[in-house]
Coordinates of C-alpha atoms in Angstrom, one line a residue:
X223 CA -4.5 -30.6 -0.4
X224 CA -7.6 -29.1 1.1
X225 CA -8.1 -25.4 1.7
X226 CA -7.2 -24.1 5.1
X227 CA -7.1 -20.9 7.2
X228 CA -4.2 -19.8 9.2
X229 CA -4.1 -17.2 11.9
X230 CA -0.6 -15.8 11.9
X231 CA 1.0 -15.9 15.3
X232 CA 2.1 -12.5 16.7
X233 CA 5.6 -11.1 16.5
X234 CA 8.5 -13.3 16.9
X235 CA 9.6 -13.7 20.5
X236 CA 13.1 -14.3 21.8
X237 CA 14.3 -15.9 25.0
X238 CA 17.9 -15.4 25.9
X239 CA 18.5 -14.2 22.4
X240 CA 17.0 -17.3 20.7
X241 CA 13.8 -17.4 18.7
X242 CA 10.9 -19.3 20.2
X243 CA 10.4 -20.9 16.9
X244 CA 8.0 -23.8 17.7
X245 CA 5.0 -21.4 18.3
X246 CA 5.2 -20.3 14.7
X247 CA 5.0 -23.8 13.2
X248 CA 1.5 -24.9 12.1
X249 CA 1.1 -28.5 10.8
X250 CA -1.4 -29.1 8.0
X251 CA -3.1 -32.4 7.7
X252 CA -4.4 -34.1 4.5
X253 CA -7.8 -35.8 4.2
X254 CA -6.4 -38.9 5.9
X255 CA -5.4 -36.9 9.0
X256 CA -1.6 -37.3 8.3
X257 CA 0.6 -34.2 8.4
X258 CA 1.3 -33.3 4.8
X259 CA 2.9 -29.9 5.1
X260 CA 3.6 -27.0 7.5
X261 CA 3.1 -23.3 7.6
X262 CA 5.8 -21.3 9.2
X263 CA 3.7 -18.3 10.3
X264 CA 5.6 -15.0 10.7
X265 CA 4.0 -11.6 10.9
X266 CA 5.9 -8.3 10.1
X267 CA 9.3 -8.2 11.7
X268 CA 9.7 -5.4 14.2
X269 CA 13.1 -4.4 15.5
X270 CA 12.4 -6.5 18.6
X271 CA 12.0 -9.6 16.4
X272 CA 15.4 -9.2 14.8
X273 CA 18.8 -10.3 16.1
X274 CA 21.1 -7.7 17.5
X275 CA 21.6 -5.3 14.6
X276 CA 24.9 -3.9 15.9
X277 CA 26.7 -7.2 15.4
X278 CA 25.4 -7.3 11.8
X279 CA 26.8 -3.9 11.0
X280 CA 29.7 -5.5 9.0
X281 CA 27.4 -7.4 6.6
X282 CA 27.2 -6.7 2.9
X283 CA 23.5 -5.8 3.2
X284 CA 22.2 -3.1 5.5
X285 CA 22.0 -4.3 9.1
X286 CA 18.2 -4.4 8.9
X287 CA 18.2 -6.5 5.7
X288 CA 20.8 -8.8 7.2
X289 CA 18.6 -9.0 10.3
X290 CA 15.5 -10.1 8.4
X291 CA 17.5 -12.6 6.4
X292 CA 19.0 -14.0 9.7
X293 CA 15.5 -14.2 11.3
X294 CA 14.1 -16.4 8.5
X295 CA 17.2 -18.5 8.3
X296 CA 17.2 -19.1 12.1
X297 CA 13.5 -20.1 12.0
X298 CA 14.0 -22.6 9.2
X299 CA 17.2 -24.0 10.7
X300 CA 15.5 -24.4 14.1
X301 CA 12.4 -26.1 12.7
X302 CA 14.1 -28.3 10.1
X303 CA 13.8 -31.3 12.4
X304 CA 10.1 -30.9 13.3
X305 CA 9.2 -30.2 9.7
X306 CA 10.7 -33.6 8.7
X307 CA 11.4 -32.7 5.1
X308 CA 7.8 -31.9 4.3
X309 CA 6.8 -28.9 2.1
X310 CA 6.3 -25.7 4.1
X311 CA 4.7 -22.3 3.4
X312 CA 6.5 -19.3 4.8
X313 CA 4.6 -16.1 5.6
X314 CA 5.6 -12.5 6.0
X315 CA 3.9 -9.1 6.3
X316 CA 6.4 -6.7 4.9
X317 CA 7.4 -4.8 1.7
X318 CA 9.6 -6.7 -0.7
X319 CA 11.6 -4.6 -3.1
X320 CA 10.3 -4.5 -6.6
X321 CA 6.7 -4.8 -5.5
X322 CA 4.1 -2.5 -7.0
X323 CA 2.6 -0.2 -4.4
X324 CA -0.8 1.4 -4.2
X325 CA -0.2 5.1 -3.9
X326 CA -1.6 6.6 -0.7
X327 CA -3.2 3.3 0.4
X328 CA -0.4 1.4 2.1
X329 CA 1.4 2.7 5.2
X330 CA 5.1 2.5 5.1
X331 CA 6.4 -0.3 7.2
X332 CA 9.8 0.8 8.6
X333 CA 12.0 -1.7 10.2
X334 CA 14.9 0.2 11.7
X335 CA 14.5 2.8 9.0
X336 CA 14.5 0.1 6.2
X337 CA 11.5 0.3 3.9
X338 CA 11.9 -2.7 1.7
X339 CA 13.9 -6.0 1.7
X340 CA 15.1 -8.0 -1.3
X341 CA 13.2 -11.2 -2.2
X342 CA 16.2 -13.4 -1.5
X343 CA 15.9 -12.9 2.3
X344 CA 13.5 -15.9 2.2
X345 CA 15.2 -19.3 2.3
X346 CA 15.1 -21.0 -1.1
X347 CA 13.9 -24.2 0.4
X348 CA 10.5 -22.7 1.3
X349 CA 7.9 -24.3 -1.0
X350 CA 5.9 -21.1 -1.1
X351 CA 6.2 -17.6 0.4
X352 CA 2.8 -16.0 1.2
X353 CA 3.2 -12.3 1.6
X354 CA 0.9 -9.6 3.0
X355 CA 1.0 -5.8 2.9
X356 CA 1.0 -4.7 -0.8
X357 CA -2.6 -4.7 -2.2
X358 CA -1.8 -5.8 -5.8
X359 CA -1.7 -9.5 -6.5
X360 CA 1.9 -10.1 -7.8
X361 CA 4.9 -12.4 -7.7
X362 CA 8.2 -11.0 -6.6
X363 CA 11.5 -12.5 -7.7
X364 CA 10.1 -16.0 -8.4
X365 CA 6.6 -17.3 -8.9
X366 CA 6.5 -18.9 -5.5
X367 CA 7.0 -15.6 -3.7
X368 CA 3.6 -13.9 -4.0
X369 CA 1.3 -11.2 -2.6
X370 CA -2.3 -12.5 -2.9
X371 CA -3.5 -8.9 -2.9
X372 CA -6.5 -7.3 -1.3
X373 CA -10.0 -8.6 -1.9
X374 CA -11.5 -5.3 -3.0
X375 CA -10.1 -1.9 -4.1
X376 CA -8.9 0.0 -1.0
X377 CA -7.8 3.0 -2.9
X378 CA -8.8 4.8 -6.2
X379 CA -5.3 3.9 -7.5
X380 CA -6.3 0.2 -7.4
X381 CA -9.0 0.4 -10.0
X382 CA -7.0 -1.5 -12.6
X383 CA -6.1 -4.3 -10.2
X384 CA -7.6 -7.8 -10.6
X385 CA -8.5 -8.3 -7.0
X386 CA -9.1 -11.8 -5.7
X387 CA -7.6 -14.7 -3.9
X388 CA -4.7 -17.0 -4.7
X389 CA -5.2 -20.8 -4.6
X390 CA -1.9 -22.6 -4.0
X391 CA -1.6 -26.4 -4.5
X392 CA 1.3 -28.3 -3.0
X393 CA 2.1 -31.8 -4.2
X394 CA 5.5 -32.7 -3.0
X395 CA 8.0 -30.4 -4.7
X396 CA 5.4 -29.2 -7.2
X397 CA 3.8 -25.9 -6.4
X398 CA 1.0 -24.4 -8.5
X399 CA -0.7 -21.1 -7.8
X400 CA -3.9 -19.7 -9.4
X401 CA -5.3 -16.2 -9.1
X402 CA -9.1 -16.3 -8.7
X403 CA -10.6 -12.9 -9.4
X404 CA -13.5 -11.6 -7.3
X405 CA -16.2 -9.7 -9.0
X406 CA -16.7 -6.2 -7.6
X407 CA -20.1 -5.7 -6.0
X408 CA -20.2 -2.1 -7.3
X409 CA -18.4 -0.3 -10.1
X410 CA -15.4 1.8 -9.5
X411 CA -15.2 4.6 -12.2
X412 CA -12.7 7.2 -13.2
X413 CA -14.1 10.5 -14.7
X414 CA -12.9 11.1 -17.3
X415 CA -11.5 7.7 -18.3
X416 CA -8.2 9.3 -19.3
X417 CA -6.7 12.8 -18.8
X418 CA -8.5 15.6 -16.9
X419 CA -11.6 17.6 -17.3
X420 CA -12.8 21.1 -16.3
X421 CA -15.0 21.4 -13.3
X422 CA -18.0 22.6 -15.5
X423 CA -17.8 19.3 -17.4
X424 CA -18.4 17.2 -14.3
X425 CA -22.2 17.2 -14.6
X426 CA -22.1 16.0 -18.2
X427 CA -19.8 13.1 -17.3
X428 CA -22.1 12.1 -14.5
X429 CA -25.1 12.3 -16.7
X430 CA -23.4 10.1 -19.3
X431 CA -23.1 7.3 -16.8
X432 CA -26.9 6.9 -17.2
X433 CA -27.5 5.8 -13.6
X434 CA -31.0 5.1 -12.4
X435 CA -32.2 7.8 -10.0
X436 CA -33.6 5.2 -7.6
X437 CA -30.4 3.3 -7.3
X438 CA -30.0 2.2 -3.6
X439 CA -27.0 3.6 -1.8
X440 CA -25.1 0.3 -1.5
X441 CA -25.2 -0.2 -5.3
X442 CA -24.1 3.3 -6.2
X443 CA -20.7 3.3 -8.0
X444 CA -17.6 4.8 -6.5
X445 CA -16.2 7.6 -8.6
X446 CA -12.8 9.2 -8.8
X447 CA -12.7 12.7 -10.4
X448 CA -9.7 14.1 -12.2
X449 CA -9.8 17.9 -12.7
X450 CA -7.7 20.2 -14.9
X451 CA -5.8 22.8 -12.8
X452 CA -6.7 25.8 -15.0
X453 CA -9.6 27.9 -13.7
X454 CA -10.1 26.2 -10.4
X455 CA -11.0 28.3 -7.3
X456 CA -10.0 27.3 -3.8
X457 CA -13.6 26.3 -3.1
X458 CA -13.8 23.8 -5.9
X459 CA -14.3 20.8 -3.7
X460 CA -17.5 22.2 -2.3
X461 CA -18.6 22.8 -5.9
X462 CA -17.8 19.1 -6.7
X463 CA -20.1 18.0 -3.8
X464 CA -22.9 20.4 -5.0
X465 CA -22.8 19.0 -8.5
X466 CA -22.5 15.3 -7.4
X467 CA -25.4 15.4 -4.9
X468 CA -27.9 15.3 -7.8
X469 CA -26.5 12.0 -9.0
X470 CA -26.7 8.4 -7.5
X471 CA -22.9 8.1 -7.2
X472 CA -20.4 8.2 -4.4
X473 CA -17.4 10.5 -4.9
X474 CA -14.4 8.9 -3.2
X475 CA -11.5 10.9 -4.6
X476 CA -11.0 14.2 -6.3
X477 CA -7.6 14.9 -7.8
X478 CA -6.2 17.9 -9.6
X479 CA -3.6 17.7 -12.4
X480 CA 0.0 17.8 -11.2
X481 CA 1.9 21.0 -11.2
X482 CA 3.9 21.3 -14.4
X483 CA 7.6 20.7 -13.9
X484 CA 8.4 24.1 -15.3
X485 CA 6.5 25.8 -12.5
X486 CA 8.3 28.0 -9.9
X487 CA 8.4 25.1 -7.4
X488 CA 10.8 26.0 -4.7
X489 CA 11.9 22.4 -4.4
X490 CA 13.5 22.7 -7.8
X491 CA 15.7 25.5 -6.6
X492 CA 19.4 25.1 -5.6
X493 CA 19.3 22.0 -3.4
X494 CA 22.2 23.5 -1.4
X495 CA 19.9 26.2 0.0
X496 CA 19.0 25.5 3.6
X497 CA 15.3 25.4 4.7
X498 CA 16.0 28.4 6.9
X499 CA 17.1 30.4 3.9
X500 CA 13.9 29.9 2.0
X501 CA 11.1 32.5 1.9
X502 CA 8.3 31.3 4.3
X503 CA 5.6 32.7 2.0
X504 CA 7.0 30.6 -0.9
X505 CA 6.9 27.5 1.2
X506 CA 3.3 28.3 2.3
X507 CA 2.2 28.8 -1.3
X508 CA 3.7 25.5 -2.3
X509 CA 2.2 23.6 0.6
X510 CA -1.2 25.2 -0.1
X511 CA -1.2 24.3 -3.8
X512 CA -0.1 20.7 -3.1
X513 CA -2.9 20.3 -0.6
X514 CA -5.8 22.0 -2.3
X515 CA -4.7 21.9 -6.0
X516 CA -4.9 25.6 -6.5
X517 CA -2.8 28.6 -5.5
X518 CA -3.8 30.6 -2.3
X519 CA -5.6 33.8 -2.9
X520 CA -5.2 37.2 -1.2
X521 CA -7.4 36.1 1.8
X522 CA -5.3 33.0 2.5
X523 CA -2.1 35.0 2.2
X524 CA -3.5 37.6 4.6
X525 CA -4.2 34.9 7.2
X526 CA -0.7 33.5 6.7
X527 CA 0.9 36.8 7.2
X528 CA -1.1 37.5 10.4
X529 CA -0.2 34.1 11.8
X530 CA 3.5 34.7 10.9
X531 CA 3.4 38.0 12.7
X532 CA 2.0 36.4 15.8
X533 CA 4.8 33.9 16.0

C-alpha cells in the first residue's frame, strides 16, 4: 500500500448515548482507486467520550478502563459493516500500561483519574494499533500495537532513543512494521557521559568537545549537565551559564545528583504523621533542595521565617 497521512478526527461524540462512529472511519484506497483498508481514527478519550461510568462500576476493571474498552468495542461493532472485512488501523492518543515514559517530557493524561490502560482494551481484530503520546518508539503487548515515537528528542531523557518514523505495510492479514531512524540535525550530549562532575570541571568537559568557535547557533550541540551535589552553592546555575557562555554549545538541562536515601528526608519519616504535624521549616528545606539541588542557606531561611511570621 502507498503511504498516507491521516488527520485524526476530534474527540468522540455521542448522540442520545450512541457513538457517532461514521465520522471516525477513513477509507484508504490502493493505486487502482479501490478501497483496500480503513483507518478508525480516535484521539485521546476524554470522560465525555466514554459511556456512563456509573453503570460500569461493577466491572472487573476500573470503570475508566472498562469505559475505554467499551468505547473501542462499540466503534468496531458499529463500523464492522462499512469496513466490509477489510484490514483496519486503529488509533489512540493515550498512555498504555507498560510503556516507557520520558521523564518530565510527557504530561499525564488523566481519564477520570486513570493514568494508563492495559493493551488489551484494543480489539484483537484491529490489523494495527497506531498510538500517540509516549515519545519512545516501542511495541506494547504485541508487535502490532505500537508507539511510533517522536521525530526528535523533546527532553534530555530521550538522548538514547532511536527517533524516527514507523513504516507499516498491510497485505491482507499480514502486517509488517519497520522503524526508520531519523538522523539528528545537531548532537545531543551528556556531560559527563556517565556519573556526575564537580562544577569546576565543567570548563574542561566543554573544552574536550573540541567545538569550532565559529559554529553557527543552529548547529551548536544541545548539552545536558550532571553535577555532583557536594560543594554546590545556591547560585550554581548562574555559574554554569557564566562558564558555558564561552563555548559554542546550548545548555538545555542542568541536573544535580539525587539526595542519598540515607538523608534526613522528611518523607522517609513515619508515614502515619499528618502533614499538619510536620515542621514547616523541614518541609521548606526539602522543597528548596529538591528544586535547586542544594540546601537553603541562612538568608533563605531568614526570608522563610519572615514570610511565615506574616502569615
